[in-house]
XYZ file of C-alpha atoms in Angstrom:
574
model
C -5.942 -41.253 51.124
C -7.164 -44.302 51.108
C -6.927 -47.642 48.059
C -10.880 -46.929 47.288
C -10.243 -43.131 46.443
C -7.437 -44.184 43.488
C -9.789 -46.690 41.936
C -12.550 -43.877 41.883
C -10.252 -41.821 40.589
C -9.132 -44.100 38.004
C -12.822 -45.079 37.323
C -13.822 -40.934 36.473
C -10.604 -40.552 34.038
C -11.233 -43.166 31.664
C -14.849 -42.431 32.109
C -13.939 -38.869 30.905
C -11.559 -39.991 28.126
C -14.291 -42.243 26.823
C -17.024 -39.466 26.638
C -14.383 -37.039 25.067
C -13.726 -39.577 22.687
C -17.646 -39.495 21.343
C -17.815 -36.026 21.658
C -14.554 -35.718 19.417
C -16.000 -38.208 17.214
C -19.653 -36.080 16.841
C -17.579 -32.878 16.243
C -15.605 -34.064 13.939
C -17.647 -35.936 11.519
C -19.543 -34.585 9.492
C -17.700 -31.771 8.933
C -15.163 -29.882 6.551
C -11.743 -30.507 6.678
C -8.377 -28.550 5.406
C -5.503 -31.009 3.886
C -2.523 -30.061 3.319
C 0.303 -32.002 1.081
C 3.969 -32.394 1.880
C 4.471 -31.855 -2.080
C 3.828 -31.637 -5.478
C 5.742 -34.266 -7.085
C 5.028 -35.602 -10.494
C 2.320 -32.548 -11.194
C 1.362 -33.282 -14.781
C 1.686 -29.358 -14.557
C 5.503 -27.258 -15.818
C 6.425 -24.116 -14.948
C 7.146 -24.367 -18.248
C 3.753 -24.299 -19.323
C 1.940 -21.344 -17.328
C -0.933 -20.667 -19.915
C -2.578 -24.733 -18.790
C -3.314 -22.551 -14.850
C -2.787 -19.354 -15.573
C -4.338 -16.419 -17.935
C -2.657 -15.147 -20.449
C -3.355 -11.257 -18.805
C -1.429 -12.907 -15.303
C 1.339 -14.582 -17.362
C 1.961 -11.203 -18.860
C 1.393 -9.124 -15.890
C 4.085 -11.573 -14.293
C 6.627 -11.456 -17.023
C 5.809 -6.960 -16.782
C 7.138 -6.821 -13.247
C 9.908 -9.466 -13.557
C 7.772 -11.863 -11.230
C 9.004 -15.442 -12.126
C 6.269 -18.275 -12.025
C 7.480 -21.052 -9.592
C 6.135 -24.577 -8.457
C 4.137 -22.425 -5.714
C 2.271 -21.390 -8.513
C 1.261 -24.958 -9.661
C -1.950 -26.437 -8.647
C -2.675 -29.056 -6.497
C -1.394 -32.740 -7.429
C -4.414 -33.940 -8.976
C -3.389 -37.426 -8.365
C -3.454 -36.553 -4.626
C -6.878 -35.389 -5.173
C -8.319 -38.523 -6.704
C -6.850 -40.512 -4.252
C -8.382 -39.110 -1.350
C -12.100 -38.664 -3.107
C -11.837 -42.609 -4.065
C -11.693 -43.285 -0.438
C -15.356 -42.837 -0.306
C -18.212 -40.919 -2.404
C -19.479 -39.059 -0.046
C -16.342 -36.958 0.273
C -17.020 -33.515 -1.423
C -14.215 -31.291 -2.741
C -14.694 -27.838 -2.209
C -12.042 -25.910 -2.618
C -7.978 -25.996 -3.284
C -4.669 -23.976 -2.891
C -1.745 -24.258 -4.553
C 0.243 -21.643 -2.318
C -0.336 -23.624 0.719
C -0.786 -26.790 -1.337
C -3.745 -28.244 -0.042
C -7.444 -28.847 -0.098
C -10.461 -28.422 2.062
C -13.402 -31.362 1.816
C -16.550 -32.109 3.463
C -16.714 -35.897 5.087
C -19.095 -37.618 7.499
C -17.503 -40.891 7.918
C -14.841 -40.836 10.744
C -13.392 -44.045 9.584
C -12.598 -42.559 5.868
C -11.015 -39.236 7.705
C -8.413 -41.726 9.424
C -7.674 -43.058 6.191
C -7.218 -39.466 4.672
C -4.552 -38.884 7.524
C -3.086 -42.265 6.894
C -1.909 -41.410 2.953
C 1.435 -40.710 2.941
C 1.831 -37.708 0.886
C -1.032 -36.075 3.363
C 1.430 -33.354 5.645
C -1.686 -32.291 8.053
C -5.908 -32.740 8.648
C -7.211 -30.298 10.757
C -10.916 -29.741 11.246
C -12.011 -25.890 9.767
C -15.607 -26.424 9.864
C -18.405 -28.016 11.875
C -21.872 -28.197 9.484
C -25.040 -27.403 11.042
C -26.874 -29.316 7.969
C -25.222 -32.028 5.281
C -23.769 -30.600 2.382
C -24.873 -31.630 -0.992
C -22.907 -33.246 -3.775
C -22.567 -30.312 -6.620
C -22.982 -31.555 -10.078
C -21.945 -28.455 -12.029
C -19.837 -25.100 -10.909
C -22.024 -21.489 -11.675
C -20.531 -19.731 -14.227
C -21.746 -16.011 -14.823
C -21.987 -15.700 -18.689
C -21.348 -11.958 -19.739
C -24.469 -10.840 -21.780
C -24.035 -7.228 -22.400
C -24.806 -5.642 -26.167
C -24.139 -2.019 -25.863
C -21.736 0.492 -25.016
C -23.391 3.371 -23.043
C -22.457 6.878 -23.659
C -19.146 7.728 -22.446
C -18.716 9.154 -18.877
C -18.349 13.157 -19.606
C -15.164 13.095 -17.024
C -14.364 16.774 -16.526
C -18.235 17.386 -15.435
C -18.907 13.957 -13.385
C -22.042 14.792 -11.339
C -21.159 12.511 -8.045
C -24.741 13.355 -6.534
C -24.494 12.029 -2.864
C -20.817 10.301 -3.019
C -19.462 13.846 -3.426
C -18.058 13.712 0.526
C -16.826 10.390 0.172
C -15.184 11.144 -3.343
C -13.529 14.436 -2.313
C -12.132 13.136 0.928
C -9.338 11.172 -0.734
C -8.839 14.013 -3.736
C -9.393 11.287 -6.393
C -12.013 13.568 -8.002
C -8.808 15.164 -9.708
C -7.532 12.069 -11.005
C -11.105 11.252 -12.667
C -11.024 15.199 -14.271
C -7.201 13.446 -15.976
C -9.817 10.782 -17.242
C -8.706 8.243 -15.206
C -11.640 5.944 -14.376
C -9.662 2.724 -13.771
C -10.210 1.753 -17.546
C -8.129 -1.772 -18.181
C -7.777 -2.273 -14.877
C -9.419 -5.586 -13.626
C -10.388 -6.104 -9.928
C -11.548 -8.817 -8.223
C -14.060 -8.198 -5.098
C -14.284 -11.196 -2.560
C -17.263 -10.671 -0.506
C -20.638 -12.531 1.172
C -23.119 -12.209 -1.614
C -23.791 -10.200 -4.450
C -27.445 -9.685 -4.949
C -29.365 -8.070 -7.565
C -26.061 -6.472 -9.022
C -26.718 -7.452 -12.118
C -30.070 -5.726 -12.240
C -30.292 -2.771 -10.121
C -29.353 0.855 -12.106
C -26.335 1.431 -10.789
C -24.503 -1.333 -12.128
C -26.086 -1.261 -15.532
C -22.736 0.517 -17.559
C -20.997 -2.337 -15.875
C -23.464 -4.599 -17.177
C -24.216 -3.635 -20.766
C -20.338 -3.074 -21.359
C -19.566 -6.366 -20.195
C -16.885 -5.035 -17.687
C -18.809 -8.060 -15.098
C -15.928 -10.109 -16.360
C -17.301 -13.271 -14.230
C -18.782 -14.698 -10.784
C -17.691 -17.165 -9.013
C -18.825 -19.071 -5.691
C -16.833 -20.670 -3.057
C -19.017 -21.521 -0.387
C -21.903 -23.100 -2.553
C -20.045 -23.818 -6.135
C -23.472 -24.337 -8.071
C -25.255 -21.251 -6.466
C -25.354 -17.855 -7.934
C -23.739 -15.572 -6.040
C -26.096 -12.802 -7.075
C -29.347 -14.359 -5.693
C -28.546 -13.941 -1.920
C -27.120 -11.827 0.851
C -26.535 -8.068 0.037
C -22.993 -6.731 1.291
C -21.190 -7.812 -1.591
C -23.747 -5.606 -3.486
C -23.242 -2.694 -1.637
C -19.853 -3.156 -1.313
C -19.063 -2.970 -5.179
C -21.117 -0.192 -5.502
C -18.720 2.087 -3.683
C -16.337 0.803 -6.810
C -18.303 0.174 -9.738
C -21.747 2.233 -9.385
C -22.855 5.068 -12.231
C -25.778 6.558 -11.205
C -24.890 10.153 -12.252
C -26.562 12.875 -9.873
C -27.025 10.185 -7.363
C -23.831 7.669 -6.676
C -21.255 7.584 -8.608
C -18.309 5.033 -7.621
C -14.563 5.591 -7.558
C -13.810 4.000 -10.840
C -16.788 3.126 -12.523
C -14.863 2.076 -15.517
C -13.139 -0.572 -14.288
C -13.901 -4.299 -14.926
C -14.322 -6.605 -12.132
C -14.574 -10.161 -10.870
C -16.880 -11.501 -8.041
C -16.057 -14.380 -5.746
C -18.258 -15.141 -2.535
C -15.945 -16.815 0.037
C -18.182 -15.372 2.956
C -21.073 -18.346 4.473
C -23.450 -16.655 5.846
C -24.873 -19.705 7.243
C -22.217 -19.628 10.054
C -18.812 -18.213 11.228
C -15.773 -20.838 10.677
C -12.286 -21.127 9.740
C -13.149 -22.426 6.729
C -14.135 -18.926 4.833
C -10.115 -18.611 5.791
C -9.675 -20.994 3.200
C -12.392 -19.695 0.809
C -10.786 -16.512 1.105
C -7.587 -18.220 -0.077
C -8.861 -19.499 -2.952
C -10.737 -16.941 -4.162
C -7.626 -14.841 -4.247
C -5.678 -17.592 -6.255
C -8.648 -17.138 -8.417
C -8.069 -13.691 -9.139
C -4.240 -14.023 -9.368
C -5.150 -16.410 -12.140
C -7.216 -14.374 -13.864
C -4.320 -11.730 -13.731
C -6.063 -9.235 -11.704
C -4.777 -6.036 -10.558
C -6.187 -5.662 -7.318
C -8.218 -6.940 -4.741
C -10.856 -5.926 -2.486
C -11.869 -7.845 0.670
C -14.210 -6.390 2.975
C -13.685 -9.527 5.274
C -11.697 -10.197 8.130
C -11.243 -13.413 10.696
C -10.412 -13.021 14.830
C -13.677 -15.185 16.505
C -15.357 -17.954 15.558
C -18.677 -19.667 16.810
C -16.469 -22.740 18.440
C -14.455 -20.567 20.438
C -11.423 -23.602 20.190
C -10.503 -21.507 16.856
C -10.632 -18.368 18.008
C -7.594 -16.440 16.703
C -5.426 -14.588 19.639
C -3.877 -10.927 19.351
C -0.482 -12.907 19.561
C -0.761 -14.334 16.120
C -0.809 -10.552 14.380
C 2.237 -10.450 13.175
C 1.438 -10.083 9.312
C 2.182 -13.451 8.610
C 1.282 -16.577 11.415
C -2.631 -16.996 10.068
C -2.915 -19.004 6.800
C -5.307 -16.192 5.692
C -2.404 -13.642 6.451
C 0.177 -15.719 4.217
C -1.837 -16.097 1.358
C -2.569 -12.167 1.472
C 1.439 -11.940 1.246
C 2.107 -14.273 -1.609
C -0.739 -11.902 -3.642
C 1.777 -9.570 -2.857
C 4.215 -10.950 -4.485
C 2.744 -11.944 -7.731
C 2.216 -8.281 -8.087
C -1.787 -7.903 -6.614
C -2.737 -5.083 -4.507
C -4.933 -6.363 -2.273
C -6.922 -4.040 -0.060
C -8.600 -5.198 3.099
C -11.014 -3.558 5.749
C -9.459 -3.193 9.069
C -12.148 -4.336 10.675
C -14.594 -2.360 13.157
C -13.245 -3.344 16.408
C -12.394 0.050 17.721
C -14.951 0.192 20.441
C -14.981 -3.714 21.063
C -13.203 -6.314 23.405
C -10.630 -7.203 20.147
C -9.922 -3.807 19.400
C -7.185 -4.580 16.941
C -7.726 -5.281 13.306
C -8.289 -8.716 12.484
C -6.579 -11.154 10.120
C -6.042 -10.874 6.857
C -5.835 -7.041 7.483
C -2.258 -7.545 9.581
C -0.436 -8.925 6.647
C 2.769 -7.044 5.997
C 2.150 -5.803 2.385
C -1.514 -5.050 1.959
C -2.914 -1.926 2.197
C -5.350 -2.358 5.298
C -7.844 0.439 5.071
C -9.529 2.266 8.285
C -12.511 4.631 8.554
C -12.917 8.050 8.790
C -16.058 10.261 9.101
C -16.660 12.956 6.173
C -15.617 15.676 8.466
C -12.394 13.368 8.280
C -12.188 12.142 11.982
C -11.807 8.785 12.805
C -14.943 6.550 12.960
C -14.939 5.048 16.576
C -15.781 1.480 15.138
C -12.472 1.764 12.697
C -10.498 -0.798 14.517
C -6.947 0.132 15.833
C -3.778 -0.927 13.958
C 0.211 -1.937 15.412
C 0.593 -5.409 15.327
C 2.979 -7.569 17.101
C 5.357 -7.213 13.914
C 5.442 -3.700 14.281
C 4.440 -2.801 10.838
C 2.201 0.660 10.774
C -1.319 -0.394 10.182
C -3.815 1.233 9.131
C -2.148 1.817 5.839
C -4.720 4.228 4.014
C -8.499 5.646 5.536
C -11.263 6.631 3.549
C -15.101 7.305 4.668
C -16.803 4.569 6.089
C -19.214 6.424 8.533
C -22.241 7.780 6.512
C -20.960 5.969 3.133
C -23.642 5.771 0.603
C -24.274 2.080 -0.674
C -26.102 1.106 -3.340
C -29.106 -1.743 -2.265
C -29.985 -4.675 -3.696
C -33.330 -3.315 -4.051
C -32.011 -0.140 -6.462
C -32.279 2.340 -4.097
C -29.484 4.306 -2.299
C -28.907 4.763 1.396
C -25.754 5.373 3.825
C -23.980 2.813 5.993
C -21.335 2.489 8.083
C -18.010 0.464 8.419
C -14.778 -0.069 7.065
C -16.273 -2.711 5.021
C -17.239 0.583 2.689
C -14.153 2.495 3.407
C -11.800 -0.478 1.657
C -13.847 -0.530 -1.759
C -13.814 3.224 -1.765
C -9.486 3.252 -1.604
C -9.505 0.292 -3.471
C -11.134 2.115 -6.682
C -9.025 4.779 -6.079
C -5.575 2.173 -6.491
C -7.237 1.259 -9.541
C -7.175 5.183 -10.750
C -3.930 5.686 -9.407
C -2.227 2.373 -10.932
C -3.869 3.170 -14.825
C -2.442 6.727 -14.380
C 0.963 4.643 -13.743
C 1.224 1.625 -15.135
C 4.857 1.049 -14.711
C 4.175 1.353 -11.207
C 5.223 -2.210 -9.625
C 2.669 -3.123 -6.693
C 5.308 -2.102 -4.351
C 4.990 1.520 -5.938
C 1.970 2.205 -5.808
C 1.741 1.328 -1.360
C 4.449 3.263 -1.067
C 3.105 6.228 -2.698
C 0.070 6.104 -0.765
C 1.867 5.447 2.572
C 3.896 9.005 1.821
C 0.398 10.656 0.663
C -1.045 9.687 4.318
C -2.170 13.187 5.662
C -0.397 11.280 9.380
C 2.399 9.977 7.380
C 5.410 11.737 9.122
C 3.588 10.944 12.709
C 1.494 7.826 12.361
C -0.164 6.228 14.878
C -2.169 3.400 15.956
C -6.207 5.495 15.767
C -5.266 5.574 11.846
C -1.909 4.259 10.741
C -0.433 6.608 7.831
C -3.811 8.439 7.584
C -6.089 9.753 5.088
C -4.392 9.161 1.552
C -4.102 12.437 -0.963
C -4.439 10.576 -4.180
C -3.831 13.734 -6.295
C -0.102 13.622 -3.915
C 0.147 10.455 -4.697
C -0.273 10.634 -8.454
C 2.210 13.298 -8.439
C 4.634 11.200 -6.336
C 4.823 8.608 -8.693
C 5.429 10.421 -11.501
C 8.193 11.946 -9.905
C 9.772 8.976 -8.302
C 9.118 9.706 -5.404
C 9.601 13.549 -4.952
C 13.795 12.193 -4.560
C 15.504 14.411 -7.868
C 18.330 13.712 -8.477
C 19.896 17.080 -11.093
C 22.961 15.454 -13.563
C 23.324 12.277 -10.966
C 24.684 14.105 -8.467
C 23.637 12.415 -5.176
C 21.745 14.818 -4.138
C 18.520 15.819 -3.410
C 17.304 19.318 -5.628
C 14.259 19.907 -4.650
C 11.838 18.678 -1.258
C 8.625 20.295 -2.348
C 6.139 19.531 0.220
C 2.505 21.078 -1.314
C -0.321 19.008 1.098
C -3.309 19.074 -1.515
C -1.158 20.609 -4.813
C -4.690 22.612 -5.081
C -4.545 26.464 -5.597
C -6.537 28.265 -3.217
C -7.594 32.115 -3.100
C -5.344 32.449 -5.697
C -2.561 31.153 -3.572
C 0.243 28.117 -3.230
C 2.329 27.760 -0.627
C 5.224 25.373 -0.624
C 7.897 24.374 1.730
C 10.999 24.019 -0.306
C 14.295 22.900 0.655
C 16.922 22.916 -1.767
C 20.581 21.171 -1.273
C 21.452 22.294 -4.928
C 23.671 25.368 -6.041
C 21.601 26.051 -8.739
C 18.726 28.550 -8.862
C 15.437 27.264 -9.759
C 12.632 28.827 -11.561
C 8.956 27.820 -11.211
C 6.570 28.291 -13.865
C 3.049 27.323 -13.614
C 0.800 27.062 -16.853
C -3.411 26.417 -17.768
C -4.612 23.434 -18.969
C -3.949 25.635 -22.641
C -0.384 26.037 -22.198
C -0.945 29.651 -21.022
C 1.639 30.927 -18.587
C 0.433 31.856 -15.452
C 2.954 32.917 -13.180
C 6.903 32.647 -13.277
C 8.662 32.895 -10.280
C 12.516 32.723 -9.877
C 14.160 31.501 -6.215
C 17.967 31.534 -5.841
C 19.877 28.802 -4.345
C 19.368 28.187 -0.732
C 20.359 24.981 1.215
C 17.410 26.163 4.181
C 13.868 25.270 4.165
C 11.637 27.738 4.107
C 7.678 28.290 2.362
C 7.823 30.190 -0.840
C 4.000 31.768 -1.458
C 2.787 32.150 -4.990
C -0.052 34.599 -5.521
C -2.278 35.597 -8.006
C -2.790 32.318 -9.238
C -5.655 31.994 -11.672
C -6.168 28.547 -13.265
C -9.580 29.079 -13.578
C -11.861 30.395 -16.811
C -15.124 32.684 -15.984
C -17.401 29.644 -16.376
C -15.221 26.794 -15.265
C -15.887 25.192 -12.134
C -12.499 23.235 -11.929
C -9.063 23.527 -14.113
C -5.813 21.448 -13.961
C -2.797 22.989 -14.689
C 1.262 22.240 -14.398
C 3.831 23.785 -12.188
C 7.105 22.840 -13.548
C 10.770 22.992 -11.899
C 13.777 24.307 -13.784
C 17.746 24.211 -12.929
C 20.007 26.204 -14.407
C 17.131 26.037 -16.981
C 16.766 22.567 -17.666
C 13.563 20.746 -16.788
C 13.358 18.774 -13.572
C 10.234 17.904 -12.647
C 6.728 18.795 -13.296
C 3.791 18.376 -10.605
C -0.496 18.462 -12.032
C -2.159 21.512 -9.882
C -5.307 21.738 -9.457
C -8.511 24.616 -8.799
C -11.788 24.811 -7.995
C -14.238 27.425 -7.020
């Protein structure tokens, strides 16, 4: 090779490192950018003063589960904030994190970005967002005002008339929990989503409406926009939750009272709705809510350099994933869609849904088989995922424009569980977060065999609510350690006059069984004698049922040595 060759060379590399250089310098400004800080010293914020950044309902909920408030939980360093908007005015704030400590912004001025990364509490500037159009200074944030005057009839609960969401409903058995009256009354819920439009005017959201259970709205992507003037999923999404349209959809707890965030842009697919997502869950843990639906999820972007890689599911590498975690732990259940990958080149579920200790929801048909979209769960952590299923093929949605049709997706199947935690979790408060997954987890109908088509299955909340209140199904008779009583009952719902449970006992004492109507009436006693091997007892000529009823609960109680040991609800139907 010859002396001319090298200086070509030479010539083409800085060429190329010059024209990266302006491309870099194009891609990067203008643009949205995520900050983080290295700390939070001198916050004007205490630990020892919660109720200046968080609600009275979360400092309670906190101080309920023994869930101590930390300097995690204090926001940003304002000071570190004001610093980095001073550097020039046409840096936007949009939105902040106090579990990762950090802010995103949008700037257009390279030269002020190096100055951002120059500030010595600044830890890391990354790009999360390149704008197709310039973003607009916002002078004020939109803030929902709650207008509603009246309180609508109450919902008749033993006669609920679910009209076309009867398949969807009865899938997950939390039809028997609403006949116990448990509608997810004083439970609050926050729903992060794209856009919720129309909700507050189409019919099936009016009892939310007029009862003021819309406890507020908030945008994250456009902070002076109204989230309820654009985009529909959000709208159909909450609808699987919060709609009362007797005789034609009725939701899975259409009593409970919920917050709205949009952290979705629909303008265009980046990182930074990661972020949004974030903060619209901080939101929420603010507020003190309960639980969390997010029919959202994060693997491919439209730059393909932050494209997300299968490698990084292990519950916890994406910043998405570790906020989902930390809701966790300040005692939010947070449900999540898997995704609807099944039948696509990802064919995993996406991020946040591989965080270790949400409940990440798959799809199922009516007919309960697995929707092929439902995206496929094991994760490099080797946590079971999917966690729960409900229906997501032929779901029926309420439209923006007031009319009802079916969809598909496990963007529908994660509402539908999620209203059903909220049912589960008023019929339990004392439940920690913790709790309540677990219970669901053992209701899976795949739960002793789960796989990666649909994790732990297709949840039995009736099991579940009978789990939980008896810790577990684990009895434990005068504290011997020892298990009484494994009673396993699938759907703990008579039928043809019949029960059939597989009971092992590892007690010596005999046990009698003796189930009894919703009156106290005693329907059937039935005596077993000790016996340390499993085996099915069958119960027969059960009758819970009046001539014109078309349901009844009843109670099938457990006796030692005659002394009470646990009691499980029953249920009948015709």
């Amino acid at each position: 090779m010859n002396k001319y060759y090298f200086l070509n060379k030479k010539f083409f590399i800085y060429l190329f490192i010059i024209v990266l250089s302006i491309e870099s310098g194009w891609t990067q400004t203008p643009a949205k950018y995520w900050i983080a800080f290295k700390d939070k010293k001198n916050s004007s914020y205490s630990i020892n003063r919660p109720y200046e950044f968080l609600s009275q309902r979360a400092i309670e909920k906190r101080q309920r589960f023994n869930i101590p408030i930390t300097e995690e939980d204090l926001p940003v360093n304002k000071n570190y904030i004001d610093q980095i908007l001073n550097i020039d005015t046409t840096i936007i704030l949009f939105t902040q994190s106090k579990w990762m400590n950090g802010i995103t912004v949008y700037c257009k001025d390279s030269a002020a970005l190096q100055k951002i990364k120059a500030l010595p509490f600044v830890k890391q500037c990354e790009c999360n967002s390149k704008t197709k159009q310039e973003e607009k200074p916002y002078s004020q944030i939109y803030a929902y005002q709650p207008n509603g005057n009246e309180n609508i009839s109450p919902i008749d609960y033993k006669n609920i008339k679910y009209g076309k969401a009867n398949p969807q409903i009865r899938t997950n058995n939390i039809h028997w929990l609403h006949r116990m009256g448990f509608l997810g009354q004083g439970i609050v819920m926050s729903v992060q989503d794209g856009g919720f439009h129309n909700v507050d005017s189409i019919p099936h959201f009016r009892k939310l409406i007029t009862e003021n259970r819309l406890l507020g709205v908030r945008n994250f992507v456009q902070p002076d926009i109204n989230p309820m003037r654009a985009h529909s999923h959000g709208t159909m999404v909450l609808s699987c939750i919060a709609s009362y349209l007797p005789d034609t959809l009725v939701g899975t707890a259409p009593l409970v009272a919920v917050y709205l965030a949009q952290t979705e842009d629909g303008r265009s697919e980046y990182p930074i709705e990661e972020d949004n997502w974030i903060a619209g869950l901080e939101w929420a843990d603010s507020l003190g809510c309960d639980v969390v639906n997010s029919s959202l999820g994060y693997t491919h972007f439209e730059d393909t350099s932050f494209n997300h890689r299968h490698e990084y599911l292990t519950g916890e590498y994406t910043r998405v994933s570790k906020a989902a975690n930390k809701a966790a732990q300040k005692g939010i259940v947070v449900c999540n869609s898997a995704g609807n990958e099944g039948q696509g080149t990802w064919h995993y579920i996406g991020f946040p849904a591989d965080a270790k200790n949400i409940l990440t929801v798959g799809s199922v048909q009516p007919d309960k088989r697995k929707s092929a979209f439902s995206s496929f769960g094991y994760h490099a952590s080797g946590n079971i995922k999917p966690d729960a299923c409900a229906v997501g093929s032929f779901t029926w949605v309420g439209m923006p424009n007031g009319k009802t049709a079916f969809s598909f997706g496990t963007s529908f199947s994660s509402p539908l569980l999620a209203g059903m935690v909220a049912c589960l979790w008023q019929s339990c408060p004392d439940k920690t977060p913790l709790e309540i997954i677990e219970a669901i987890h053992k209701s899976g109908s795949q739960y002793s065999k789960p796989d990666e088509a649909l994790g732990y299955g297709i949840t039995d909340f009736f099991k579940a609510y009978n789990l939980l209140k008896n810790n577990g199904g684990d009895i434990v008779l005068n504290n011997e350690k020892k298990i009484l009583l494994a009673v396993n009952m699938p759907d703990f719902v008579v039928k043809n006059g019949k029960l059939t449970l597989g009971i092992s006992s590892q007690c010596k004492s005999n046990i009698t069984i003796r189930i009894e109507n919703e009156n106290k009436q005693l329907i059937l006693e039935k005596k077993i004698k000790a016996n340390t091997k499993a085996r099915n007892i069958k119960l027969k000529n059960i009758s819970l049922l009046n001539a014109s009823a078309e349901y009844a609960l009843g109670t099938m109680t457990f006796f030692a040595n005659e002394q009470k040991v646990f009691v499980y609800t029953i249920g009948e139907e015709r």
